[in-house]
Amino acid sequence: MFEEVNDLMQTLLGDPILSDLPEDVDAEDVQCQIGKAKGHVINITLTRSEDNKIKLSVLHNARVSDLQRIVTKAIKRSNPDLPKSYSWRSLWKRYCLACGSTRLTDHNTLLVHYGIKNNALVKFVKRIRTRRKRRQGSKTQKSRN
C-alpha cells in the first residue's frame, strides 16, 4: 500500500505543473500550484528586510489565517536552522502582517477585503495591543476591604 502511494506521488511530482513543489509538500501546496496554473493565485512578497524577501502564493479566496500559515511554512523552509521549539504562537501574538499601512488583524477576513492584489508587498509589524479594562469587583478589590 505504501509503495503504491509513493509511486503515485512520484508520478504526480513528475508532472510539469507540479515539478517545482518542495520535498515536504502537503495538500495546500498542491492546490496552490494547480491554482497558479489556472491563474487563480495572488502572488505576494514577504519583506523581512531589504535583502531578505520571500515569494508566496495564495489562492484568491484565502483568509489572513491562511496567509499566516503559508508565511510560517515559508520561513521554516527558508531557515532550516530554526529550532523546532520556536513558538509561532508567541510570534503571532507580538507581530501581525501589514500591506502598506493596513494591518491584517482579523484572521477570518479575506485578503481581497484588505485590498491585497497580485504582486503585493507584505511585512511584519508590531501588533498594537489594547489594554483590557479592569472588571469591577475583582478579587484584588474585594480582598482589600
PDB file of C-alpha atoms in Angstrom:
ATOM      1  CA  MET A   1       0.000   0.000   0.000  1.00  0.00           C
ATOM      2  CA  PHE A   2       2.775   2.424   0.970  1.00  0.00           C
ATOM      3  CA  GLU A   3       4.707   1.617  -2.213  1.00  0.00           C
ATOM      4  CA  GLU A   4       1.636   2.339  -4.355  1.00  0.00           C
ATOM      5  CA  VAL A   5       1.125   5.727  -2.696  1.00  0.00           C
ATOM      6  CA  ASN A   6       4.826   6.524  -3.049  1.00  0.00           C
ATOM      7  CA  ASP A   7       4.753   5.596  -6.752  1.00  0.00           C
ATOM      8  CA  LEU A   8       1.681   7.766  -7.274  1.00  0.00           C
ATOM      9  CA  MET A   9       3.400  10.706  -5.552  1.00  0.00           C
ATOM     10  CA  GLN A  10       6.473  10.291  -7.746  1.00  0.00           C
ATOM     11  CA  THR A  11       4.256  10.257 -10.841  1.00  0.00           C
ATOM     12  CA  LEU A  12       2.466  13.412  -9.711  1.00  0.00           C
ATOM     13  CA  LEU A  13       5.708  15.199  -8.898  1.00  0.00           C
ATOM     14  CA  GLY A  14       6.992  14.295 -12.365  1.00  0.00           C
ATOM     15  CA  ASP A  15       4.154  16.325 -13.886  1.00  0.00           C
ATOM     16  CA  PRO A  16       5.473  19.610 -15.386  1.00  0.00           C
ATOM     17  CA  ILE A  17       2.908  21.687 -13.484  1.00  0.00           C
ATOM     18  CA  LEU A  18       3.796  20.138 -10.132  1.00  0.00           C
ATOM     19  CA  SER A  19       7.529  19.713 -10.721  1.00  0.00           C
ATOM     20  CA  ASP A  20       8.671  22.734  -8.693  1.00  0.00           C
ATOM     21  CA  LEU A  21       6.985  21.699  -5.443  1.00  0.00           C
ATOM     22  CA  PRO A  22       9.183  21.346  -2.337  1.00  0.00           C
ATOM     23  CA  GLU A  23      10.030  17.948  -0.860  1.00  0.00           C
ATOM     24  CA  ASP A  24       7.791  18.369   2.191  1.00  0.00           C
ATOM     25  CA  VAL A  25       4.713  19.007   0.070  1.00  0.00           C
ATOM     26  CA  ASP A  26       1.206  18.986   1.507  1.00  0.00           C
ATOM     27  CA  ALA A  27      -2.289  19.353   0.044  1.00  0.00           C
ATOM     28  CA  GLU A  28      -2.251  23.143   0.381  1.00  0.00           C
ATOM     29  CA  ASP A  29       0.934  23.392  -1.704  1.00  0.00           C
ATOM     30  CA  VAL A  30      -0.574  21.209  -4.427  1.00  0.00           C
ATOM     31  CA  GLN A  31      -3.791  23.270  -4.522  1.00  0.00           C
ATOM     32  CA  CYS A  32      -1.796  26.474  -4.759  1.00  0.00           C
ATOM     33  CA  GLN A  33       0.339  25.102  -7.590  1.00  0.00           C
ATOM     34  CA  ILE A  34      -2.748  23.991  -9.529  1.00  0.00           C
ATOM     35  CA  GLY A  35      -4.306  27.404  -8.880  1.00  0.00           C
ATOM     36  CA  LYS A  36      -1.140  29.003 -10.259  1.00  0.00           C
ATOM     37  CA  ALA A  37      -1.545  27.053 -13.486  1.00  0.00           C
ATOM     38  CA  LYS A  38      -5.188  28.146 -13.737  1.00  0.00           C
ATOM     39  CA  GLY A  39      -4.448  31.772 -12.812  1.00  0.00           C
ATOM     40  CA  HIS A  40      -6.370  31.725  -9.520  1.00  0.00           C
ATOM     41  CA  VAL A  41      -3.457  32.820  -7.331  1.00  0.00           C
ATOM     42  CA  ILE A  42      -2.303  36.058  -5.715  1.00  0.00           C
ATOM     43  CA  ASN A  43       1.495  36.398  -5.662  1.00  0.00           C
ATOM     44  CA  ILE A  44       2.750  38.122  -2.525  1.00  0.00           C
ATOM     45  CA  THR A  45       6.261  39.120  -1.481  1.00  0.00           C
ATOM     46  CA  LEU A  46       7.050  38.994   2.230  1.00  0.00           C
ATOM     47  CA  THR A  47       9.792  41.510   3.031  1.00  0.00           C
ATOM     48  CA  ARG A  48      11.600  40.800   6.281  1.00  0.00           C
ATOM     49  CA  SER A  49      14.455  43.171   5.497  1.00  0.00           C
ATOM     50  CA  GLU A  50      15.773  44.918   2.387  1.00  0.00           C
ATOM     51  CA  ASP A  51      17.771  41.892   1.259  1.00  0.00           C
ATOM     52  CA  ASN A  52      15.535  39.135   2.664  1.00  0.00           C
ATOM     53  CA  LYS A  53      12.390  38.661   0.575  1.00  0.00           C
ATOM     54  CA  ILE A  54      10.258  35.546   0.317  1.00  0.00           C
ATOM     55  CA  LYS A  55       7.879  34.897  -2.582  1.00  0.00           C
ATOM     56  CA  LEU A  56       4.496  33.494  -1.545  1.00  0.00           C
ATOM     57  CA  SER A  57       1.424  32.376  -3.463  1.00  0.00           C
ATOM     58  CA  VAL A  58      -2.083  32.183  -2.029  1.00  0.00           C
ATOM     59  CA  LEU A  59      -5.437  31.398  -3.593  1.00  0.00           C
ATOM     60  CA  HIS A  60      -7.843  34.270  -4.340  1.00  0.00           C
ATOM     61  CA  ASN A  61     -10.245  33.142  -1.617  1.00  0.00           C
ATOM     62  CA  ALA A  62      -7.522  32.969   1.081  1.00  0.00           C
ATOM     63  CA  ARG A  63      -8.011  34.472   4.506  1.00  0.00           C
ATOM     64  CA  VAL A  64      -5.456  36.129   6.776  1.00  0.00           C
ATOM     65  CA  SER A  65      -5.093  32.890   8.763  1.00  0.00           C
ATOM     66  CA  ASP A  66      -4.228  31.046   5.527  1.00  0.00           C
ATOM     67  CA  LEU A  67      -1.563  33.656   4.741  1.00  0.00           C
ATOM     68  CA  GLN A  68      -0.119  33.292   8.251  1.00  0.00           C
ATOM     69  CA  ARG A  69       0.099  29.523   7.822  1.00  0.00           C
ATOM     70  CA  ILE A  70       1.841  29.944   4.451  1.00  0.00           C
ATOM     71  CA  VAL A  71       4.258  32.510   5.930  1.00  0.00           C
ATOM     72  CA  THR A  72       5.083  30.104   8.766  1.00  0.00           C
ATOM     73  CA  LYS A  73       5.818  27.273   6.302  1.00  0.00           C
ATOM     74  CA  ALA A  74       7.900  29.548   4.068  1.00  0.00           C
ATOM     75  CA  ILE A  75      10.033  30.773   6.966  1.00  0.00           C
ATOM     76  CA  LYS A  76      10.554  27.204   8.188  1.00  0.00           C
ATOM     77  CA  ARG A  77      11.665  26.161   4.689  1.00  0.00           C
ATOM     78  CA  SER A  78      13.985  29.135   4.208  1.00  0.00           C
ATOM     79  CA  ASN A  79      15.591  28.749   7.668  1.00  0.00           C
ATOM     80  CA  PRO A  80      16.323  25.072   8.285  1.00  0.00           C
ATOM     81  CA  ASP A  81      18.466  26.039  11.326  1.00  0.00           C
ATOM     82  CA  LEU A  82      15.401  27.386  13.121  1.00  0.00           C
ATOM     83  CA  PRO A  83      14.882  25.450  16.377  1.00  0.00           C
ATOM     84  CA  LYS A  84      11.905  23.105  16.472  1.00  0.00           C
ATOM     85  CA  SER A  85      10.833  24.636  19.771  1.00  0.00           C
ATOM     86  CA  TYR A  86      10.304  28.047  18.149  1.00  0.00           C
ATOM     87  CA  SER A  87       6.986  29.445  19.346  1.00  0.00           C
ATOM     88  CA  TRP A  88       4.981  30.622  16.361  1.00  0.00           C
ATOM     89  CA  ARG A  89       2.111  31.377  18.690  1.00  0.00           C
ATOM     90  CA  SER A  90       4.166  33.996  20.513  1.00  0.00           C
ATOM     91  CA  LEU A  91       5.325  35.477  17.201  1.00  0.00           C
ATOM     92  CA  TRP A  92       1.732  35.951  16.008  1.00  0.00           C
ATOM     93  CA  LYS A  93       0.817  37.438  19.420  1.00  0.00           C
ATOM     94  CA  ARG A  94       3.513  40.099  19.120  1.00  0.00           C
ATOM     95  CA  TYR A  95       3.517  40.756  15.390  1.00  0.00           C
ATOM     96  CA  CYS A  96       0.994  40.890  12.603  1.00  0.00           C
ATOM     97  CA  LEU A  97       1.282  41.222   8.848  1.00  0.00           C
ATOM     98  CA  ALA A  98       0.726  44.542   7.106  1.00  0.00           C
ATOM     99  CA  CYS A  99       0.226  45.508   3.490  1.00  0.00           C
ATOM    100  CA  GLY A 100       1.218  49.137   3.151  1.00  0.00           C
ATOM    101  CA  SER A 101      -0.238  50.854   6.219  1.00  0.00           C
ATOM    102  CA  THR A 102      -3.094  48.358   6.628  1.00  0.00           C
ATOM    103  CA  ARG A 103      -2.598  45.843   9.428  1.00  0.00           C
ATOM    104  CA  LEU A 104      -4.074  42.410   8.771  1.00  0.00           C
ATOM    105  CA  THR A 105      -5.538  41.861  12.227  1.00  0.00           C
ATOM    106  CA  ASP A 106      -8.764  39.923  11.647  1.00  0.00           C
ATOM    107  CA  HIS A 107      -7.858  36.297  10.941  1.00  0.00           C
ATOM    108  CA  ASN A 108     -11.164  35.439   9.255  1.00  0.00           C
ATOM    109  CA  THR A 109     -11.196  38.319   6.757  1.00  0.00           C
ATOM    110  CA  LEU A 110     -10.444  37.599   3.113  1.00  0.00           C
ATOM    111  CA  LEU A 111      -7.209  39.113   1.832  1.00  0.00           C
ATOM    112  CA  VAL A 112      -9.128  40.732  -1.024  1.00  0.00           C
ATOM    113  CA  HIS A 113     -11.152  42.765   1.523  1.00  0.00           C
ATOM    114  CA  TYR A 114      -7.907  44.299   2.790  1.00  0.00           C
ATOM    115  CA  GLY A 115      -7.086  45.364  -0.766  1.00  0.00           C
ATOM    116  CA  ILE A 116      -4.330  42.809  -1.325  1.00  0.00           C
ATOM    117  CA  LYS A 117      -3.846  42.233  -5.040  1.00  0.00           C
ATOM    118  CA  ASN A 118      -1.297  40.445  -7.186  1.00  0.00           C
ATOM    119  CA  ASN A 119       2.364  41.337  -6.502  1.00  0.00           C
ATOM    120  CA  ALA A 120       1.549  42.907  -3.121  1.00  0.00           C
ATOM    121  CA  LEU A 121       4.287  43.570  -0.563  1.00  0.00           C
ATOM    122  CA  VAL A 122       3.601  42.298   2.948  1.00  0.00           C
ATOM    123  CA  LYS A 123       5.776  42.867   6.021  1.00  0.00           C
ATOM    124  CA  PHE A 124       5.831  42.132   9.747  1.00  0.00           C
ATOM    125  CA  VAL A 125       4.802  44.972  12.066  1.00  0.00           C
ATOM    126  CA  LYS A 126       4.351  45.148  15.827  1.00  0.00           C
ATOM    127  CA  ARG A 127       0.824  44.294  16.876  1.00  0.00           C
ATOM    128  CA  ILE A 128      -0.996  47.112  18.630  1.00  0.00           C
ATOM    129  CA  ARG A 129      -2.355  45.676  21.845  1.00  0.00           C
ATOM    130  CA  THR A 130      -5.284  47.282  23.596  1.00  0.00           C
ATOM    131  CA  ARG A 131      -5.449  47.087  27.346  1.00  0.00           C
ATOM    132  CA  ARG A 132      -8.471  45.489  28.872  1.00  0.00           C
ATOM    133  CA  LYS A 133     -10.449  47.424  31.429  1.00  0.00           C
ATOM    134  CA  ARG A 134     -10.333  46.021  34.892  1.00  0.00           C
ATOM    135  CA  ARG A 135     -13.576  44.488  35.983  1.00  0.00           C
ATOM    136  CA  GLN A 136     -15.300  45.979  38.952  1.00  0.00           C
ATOM    137  CA  GLY A 137     -15.490  43.635  41.862  1.00  0.00           C
ATOM    138  CA  SER A 138     -12.296  41.796  41.001  1.00  0.00           C
ATOM    139  CA  LYS A 139     -10.593  39.680  43.667  1.00  0.00           C
ATOM    140  CA  THR A 140      -7.924  42.304  44.393  1.00  0.00           C
ATOM    141  CA  GLN A 141     -10.508  44.946  45.222  1.00  0.00           C
ATOM    142  CA  LYS A 142     -12.544  42.563  47.389  1.00  0.00           C
ATOM    143  CA  SER A 143      -9.522  41.385  49.347  1.00  0.00           C
ATOM    144  CA  ARG A 144      -8.535  44.959  50.270  1.00  0.00           C
ATOM    145  CA  ASN A 145     -11.819  45.590  52.062  1.00  0.00           C
TER     146      ASN A 145
END
